[in-house]
């Protein structure tokens, strides 16, 4: 689960909130969102998703949450999309930057988490859901490099 005492102060002050969609009962992981909080840095949200892997209702949600041209491009080429959202000083979220990529969700998530090794990774119901989805997707070694916190207290 990660070593709290062996982490640098810089790592200790970074918390990444995580939410996953898919990855259970034979459904591929099709959407992962991270909110990256670090002391002294602007709050940002990173979302990695692949519309071609989503079920019908998931595709409809994705279609409504991004520019239609990005959605159609990703769906047509079975590509993943990475969207980055930055928090403005007034507390509102700025417009997103979308990037269609040939990388799969596994590679994108692995790269993101590996770069932040030793940081706190938190999710609502991490112990019962997100941890298992992430381990299946990126492997035990990558997940073990994070300090996992469950925001659900029981």
PDB file of C-alpha atoms in Angstrom:
ATOM      1  CA  UNK A   1       0.000   0.000   0.000  1.00  0.00           C
ATOM      2  CA  UNK A   2       2.942   2.351   0.180  1.00  0.00           C
ATOM      3  CA  UNK A   3       5.107   3.573   2.982  1.00  0.00           C
ATOM      4  CA  UNK A   4       3.966   6.783   4.630  1.00  0.00           C
ATOM      5  CA  UNK A   5       7.184   7.254   6.619  1.00  0.00           C
ATOM      6  CA  UNK A   6       9.506   6.675   3.664  1.00  0.00           C
ATOM      7  CA  UNK A   7       7.938   9.353   1.477  1.00  0.00           C
ATOM      8  CA  UNK A   8       9.388  12.781   0.861  1.00  0.00           C
ATOM      9  CA  UNK A   9       7.537  15.866   2.082  1.00  0.00           C
ATOM     10  CA  UNK A  10       6.751  16.717  -1.538  1.00  0.00           C
ATOM     11  CA  UNK A  11       4.994  13.355  -2.036  1.00  0.00           C
ATOM     12  CA  UNK A  12       3.213  13.653   1.316  1.00  0.00           C
ATOM     13  CA  UNK A  13       1.563  16.873   0.231  1.00  0.00           C
ATOM     14  CA  UNK A  14       0.071  15.422  -2.983  1.00  0.00           C
ATOM     15  CA  UNK A  15      -3.336  13.787  -2.901  1.00  0.00           C
ATOM     16  CA  UNK A  16      -4.877  12.292  -6.022  1.00  0.00           C
ATOM     17  CA  UNK A  17      -8.598  11.588  -6.022  1.00  0.00           C
ATOM     18  CA  UNK A  18      -9.653   8.772  -8.318  1.00  0.00           C
ATOM     19  CA  UNK A  19     -12.872   7.535  -9.914  1.00  0.00           C
ATOM     20  CA  UNK A  20     -13.142   4.608 -12.324  1.00  0.00           C
ATOM     21  CA  UNK A  21     -15.908   3.452 -14.652  1.00  0.00           C
ATOM     22  CA  UNK A  22     -15.940  -0.113 -15.937  1.00  0.00           C
ATOM     23  CA  UNK A  23     -13.300  -2.671 -15.098  1.00  0.00           C
ATOM     24  CA  UNK A  24     -15.672  -5.157 -13.418  1.00  0.00           C
ATOM     25  CA  UNK A  25     -17.859  -8.066 -14.519  1.00  0.00           C
ATOM     26  CA  UNK A  26     -16.217  -8.360 -17.932  1.00  0.00           C
ATOM     27  CA  UNK A  27     -16.660  -4.686 -18.819  1.00  0.00           C
ATOM     28  CA  UNK A  28     -13.372  -3.042 -19.795  1.00  0.00           C
ATOM     29  CA  UNK A  29     -12.161   0.020 -17.912  1.00  0.00           C
ATOM     30  CA  UNK A  30     -13.382   2.830 -20.130  1.00  0.00           C
ATOM     31  CA  UNK A  31     -13.154   5.991 -17.997  1.00  0.00           C
ATOM     32  CA  UNK A  32     -10.739   7.081 -15.258  1.00  0.00           C
ATOM     33  CA  UNK A  33     -10.720  10.512 -13.651  1.00  0.00           C
ATOM     34  CA  UNK A  34      -8.032  11.897 -11.357  1.00  0.00           C
ATOM     35  CA  UNK A  35      -8.086  15.157  -9.429  1.00  0.00           C
ATOM     36  CA  UNK A  36      -4.501  16.032  -8.612  1.00  0.00           C
ATOM     37  CA  UNK A  37      -4.015  18.219  -5.525  1.00  0.00           C
ATOM     38  CA  UNK A  38      -0.551  19.356  -4.501  1.00  0.00           C
ATOM     39  CA  UNK A  39       0.581  22.093  -2.165  1.00  0.00           C
ATOM     40  CA  UNK A  40       1.683  25.139  -4.128  1.00  0.00           C
ATOM     41  CA  UNK A  41       0.304  23.875  -7.456  1.00  0.00           C
ATOM     42  CA  UNK A  42      -2.918  24.668  -9.270  1.00  0.00           C
ATOM     43  CA  UNK A  43      -5.607  22.042  -8.806  1.00  0.00           C
ATOM     44  CA  UNK A  44      -6.157  20.033 -11.981  1.00  0.00           C
ATOM     45  CA  UNK A  45      -8.374  17.221 -13.163  1.00  0.00           C
ATOM     46  CA  UNK A  46      -7.214  14.636 -15.681  1.00  0.00           C
ATOM     47  CA  UNK A  47      -9.668  12.299 -17.344  1.00  0.00           C
ATOM     48  CA  UNK A  48      -8.687   9.332 -19.514  1.00  0.00           C
ATOM     49  CA  UNK A  49     -11.408   7.553 -21.438  1.00  0.00           C
ATOM     50  CA  UNK A  50     -12.164   5.542 -24.534  1.00  0.00           C
ATOM     51  CA  UNK A  51     -15.696   5.893 -25.962  1.00  0.00           C
ATOM     52  CA  UNK A  52     -15.374   2.711 -28.033  1.00  0.00           C
ATOM     53  CA  UNK A  53     -14.959   0.649 -24.820  1.00  0.00           C
ATOM     54  CA  UNK A  54     -17.955   2.194 -23.058  1.00  0.00           C
ATOM     55  CA  UNK A  55     -21.422   0.671 -22.964  1.00  0.00           C
ATOM     56  CA  UNK A  56     -24.289   2.498 -24.681  1.00  0.00           C
ATOM     57  CA  UNK A  57     -25.231   4.663 -21.674  1.00  0.00           C
ATOM     58  CA  UNK A  58     -21.542   5.435 -21.041  1.00  0.00           C
ATOM     59  CA  UNK A  59     -21.047   6.572 -24.639  1.00  0.00           C
ATOM     60  CA  UNK A  60     -24.055   8.860 -24.313  1.00  0.00           C
ATOM     61  CA  UNK A  61     -22.573  10.444 -21.161  1.00  0.00           C
ATOM     62  CA  UNK A  62     -19.195  10.882 -22.826  1.00  0.00           C
ATOM     63  CA  UNK A  63     -20.768  12.414 -25.933  1.00  0.00           C
ATOM     64  CA  UNK A  64     -22.442  15.077 -23.773  1.00  0.00           C
ATOM     65  CA  UNK A  65     -19.285  15.870 -21.815  1.00  0.00           C
ATOM     66  CA  UNK A  66     -16.924  16.848 -24.653  1.00  0.00           C
ATOM     67  CA  UNK A  67     -16.868  18.543 -28.040  1.00  0.00           C
ATOM     68  CA  UNK A  68     -18.641  16.405 -30.625  1.00  0.00           C
ATOM     69  CA  UNK A  69     -15.621  16.496 -32.965  1.00  0.00           C
ATOM     70  CA  UNK A  70     -13.385  14.960 -30.267  1.00  0.00           C
ATOM     71  CA  UNK A  71     -15.971  12.291 -29.451  1.00  0.00           C
ATOM     72  CA  UNK A  72     -16.472  11.320 -33.116  1.00  0.00           C
ATOM     73  CA  UNK A  73     -12.723  11.204 -33.787  1.00  0.00           C
ATOM     74  CA  UNK A  74     -12.072   8.961 -30.787  1.00  0.00           C
ATOM     75  CA  UNK A  75     -15.006   6.674 -31.559  1.00  0.00           C
ATOM     76  CA  UNK A  76     -14.111   6.358 -35.248  1.00  0.00           C
ATOM     77  CA  UNK A  77     -10.479   5.425 -34.548  1.00  0.00           C
ATOM     78  CA  UNK A  78     -11.123   3.515 -31.271  1.00  0.00           C
ATOM     79  CA  UNK A  79      -8.689   5.928 -29.629  1.00  0.00           C
ATOM     80  CA  UNK A  80      -8.402   7.094 -26.056  1.00  0.00           C
ATOM     81  CA  UNK A  81      -8.862  10.712 -25.043  1.00  0.00           C
ATOM     82  CA  UNK A  82      -7.054  12.603 -22.302  1.00  0.00           C
ATOM     83  CA  UNK A  83      -8.766  15.750 -21.072  1.00  0.00           C
ATOM     84  CA  UNK A  84      -7.113  18.181 -18.694  1.00  0.00           C
ATOM     85  CA  UNK A  85      -9.114  20.689 -16.673  1.00  0.00           C
ATOM     86  CA  UNK A  86      -7.474  23.433 -14.605  1.00  0.00           C
ATOM     87  CA  UNK A  87      -9.020  25.223 -11.644  1.00  0.00           C
ATOM     88  CA  UNK A  88      -9.185  29.001 -11.961  1.00  0.00           C
ATOM     89  CA  UNK A  89      -8.224  31.271  -9.054  1.00  0.00           C
ATOM     90  CA  UNK A  90     -11.918  32.074  -8.503  1.00  0.00           C
ATOM     91  CA  UNK A  91     -12.614  28.376  -7.849  1.00  0.00           C
ATOM     92  CA  UNK A  92     -14.381  27.578 -11.118  1.00  0.00           C
ATOM     93  CA  UNK A  93     -13.079  25.045 -13.625  1.00  0.00           C
ATOM     94  CA  UNK A  94     -11.585  26.374 -16.849  1.00  0.00           C
ATOM     95  CA  UNK A  95     -12.306  24.918 -20.246  1.00  0.00           C
ATOM     96  CA  UNK A  96     -10.727  21.556 -20.916  1.00  0.00           C
ATOM     97  CA  UNK A  97      -7.934  20.663 -23.284  1.00  0.00           C
ATOM     98  CA  UNK A  98      -8.687  17.420 -25.158  1.00  0.00           C
ATOM     99  CA  UNK A  99      -6.047  15.188 -26.734  1.00  0.00           C
ATOM    100  CA  UNK A 100      -6.911  12.116 -28.791  1.00  0.00           C
ATOM    101  CA  UNK A 101      -4.151   9.523 -28.442  1.00  0.00           C
ATOM    102  CA  UNK A 102      -3.344   6.071 -29.770  1.00  0.00           C
ATOM    103  CA  UNK A 103      -2.304   4.957 -26.251  1.00  0.00           C
ATOM    104  CA  UNK A 104      -4.668   2.644 -24.428  1.00  0.00           C
ATOM    105  CA  UNK A 105      -6.201   3.340 -21.006  1.00  0.00           C
ATOM    106  CA  UNK A 106      -3.783   0.930 -19.318  1.00  0.00           C
ATOM    107  CA  UNK A 107      -0.712   2.770 -20.629  1.00  0.00           C
ATOM    108  CA  UNK A 108      -2.135   6.193 -19.786  1.00  0.00           C
ATOM    109  CA  UNK A 109      -3.071   5.262 -16.218  1.00  0.00           C
ATOM    110  CA  UNK A 110       0.187   3.388 -15.638  1.00  0.00           C
ATOM    111  CA  UNK A 111       2.210   6.391 -16.778  1.00  0.00           C
ATOM    112  CA  UNK A 112       0.175   8.827 -14.663  1.00  0.00           C
ATOM    113  CA  UNK A 113       0.465   6.764 -11.474  1.00  0.00           C
ATOM    114  CA  UNK A 114       4.128   5.846 -11.999  1.00  0.00           C
ATOM    115  CA  UNK A 115       5.064   9.538 -12.278  1.00  0.00           C
ATOM    116  CA  UNK A 116       3.321  10.124  -8.936  1.00  0.00           C
ATOM    117  CA  UNK A 117       4.669   7.069  -7.125  1.00  0.00           C
ATOM    118  CA  UNK A 118       4.511   7.497  -3.342  1.00  0.00           C
ATOM    119  CA  UNK A 119       1.598   9.933  -3.390  1.00  0.00           C
ATOM    120  CA  UNK A 120      -1.748   9.415  -1.695  1.00  0.00           C
ATOM    121  CA  UNK A 121      -4.398   7.949  -3.997  1.00  0.00           C
ATOM    122  CA  UNK A 122      -7.899   8.296  -2.584  1.00  0.00           C
ATOM    123  CA  UNK A 123     -11.309   7.189  -3.789  1.00  0.00           C
ATOM    124  CA  UNK A 124     -14.774   6.730  -2.407  1.00  0.00           C
ATOM    125  CA  UNK A 125     -14.901   2.972  -1.708  1.00  0.00           C
ATOM    126  CA  UNK A 126     -11.265   2.420  -2.725  1.00  0.00           C
ATOM    127  CA  UNK A 127     -10.972  -0.856  -0.770  1.00  0.00           C
ATOM    128  CA  UNK A 128     -13.996  -2.526  -2.358  1.00  0.00           C
ATOM    129  CA  UNK A 129     -13.898  -1.182  -5.928  1.00  0.00           C
ATOM    130  CA  UNK A 130     -11.247   1.171  -7.331  1.00  0.00           C
ATOM    131  CA  UNK A 131      -8.246  -0.674  -5.882  1.00  0.00           C
ATOM    132  CA  UNK A 132      -9.325  -3.926  -7.530  1.00  0.00           C
ATOM    133  CA  UNK A 133     -10.055  -2.237 -10.853  1.00  0.00           C
ATOM    134  CA  UNK A 134      -6.661  -0.501 -10.833  1.00  0.00           C
ATOM    135  CA  UNK A 135      -4.767  -3.666  -9.873  1.00  0.00           C
ATOM    136  CA  UNK A 136      -6.433  -5.571 -12.741  1.00  0.00           C
ATOM    137  CA  UNK A 137      -5.657  -2.741 -15.163  1.00  0.00           C
ATOM    138  CA  UNK A 138      -2.134  -1.577 -14.247  1.00  0.00           C
ATOM    139  CA  UNK A 139      -0.829  -4.320 -11.976  1.00  0.00           C
ATOM    140  CA  UNK A 140       0.059  -4.763  -8.330  1.00  0.00           C
ATOM    141  CA  UNK A 141       3.482  -3.105  -8.610  1.00  0.00           C
ATOM    142  CA  UNK A 142       2.075   0.229  -9.801  1.00  0.00           C
ATOM    143  CA  UNK A 143      -0.752   0.293  -7.246  1.00  0.00           C
ATOM    144  CA  UNK A 144       1.600  -0.786  -4.441  1.00  0.00           C
ATOM    145  CA  UNK A 145       3.659   2.330  -5.147  1.00  0.00           C
ATOM    146  CA  UNK A 146       0.778   4.523  -3.986  1.00  0.00           C
ATOM    147  CA  UNK A 147      -0.567   5.150  -0.494  1.00  0.00           C
ATOM    148  CA  UNK A 148      -4.229   4.133  -0.790  1.00  0.00           C
ATOM    149  CA  UNK A 149      -6.860   5.932   1.245  1.00  0.00           C
ATOM    150  CA  UNK A 150     -10.549   5.119   1.231  1.00  0.00           C
ATOM    151  CA  UNK A 151     -12.798   8.142   1.745  1.00  0.00           C
ATOM    152  CA  UNK A 152     -15.572   5.763   2.802  1.00  0.00           C
ATOM    153  CA  UNK A 153     -14.985   5.364   6.550  1.00  0.00           C
ATOM    154  CA  UNK A 154     -16.380   1.843   6.971  1.00  0.00           C
TER     155      UNK A 154
END
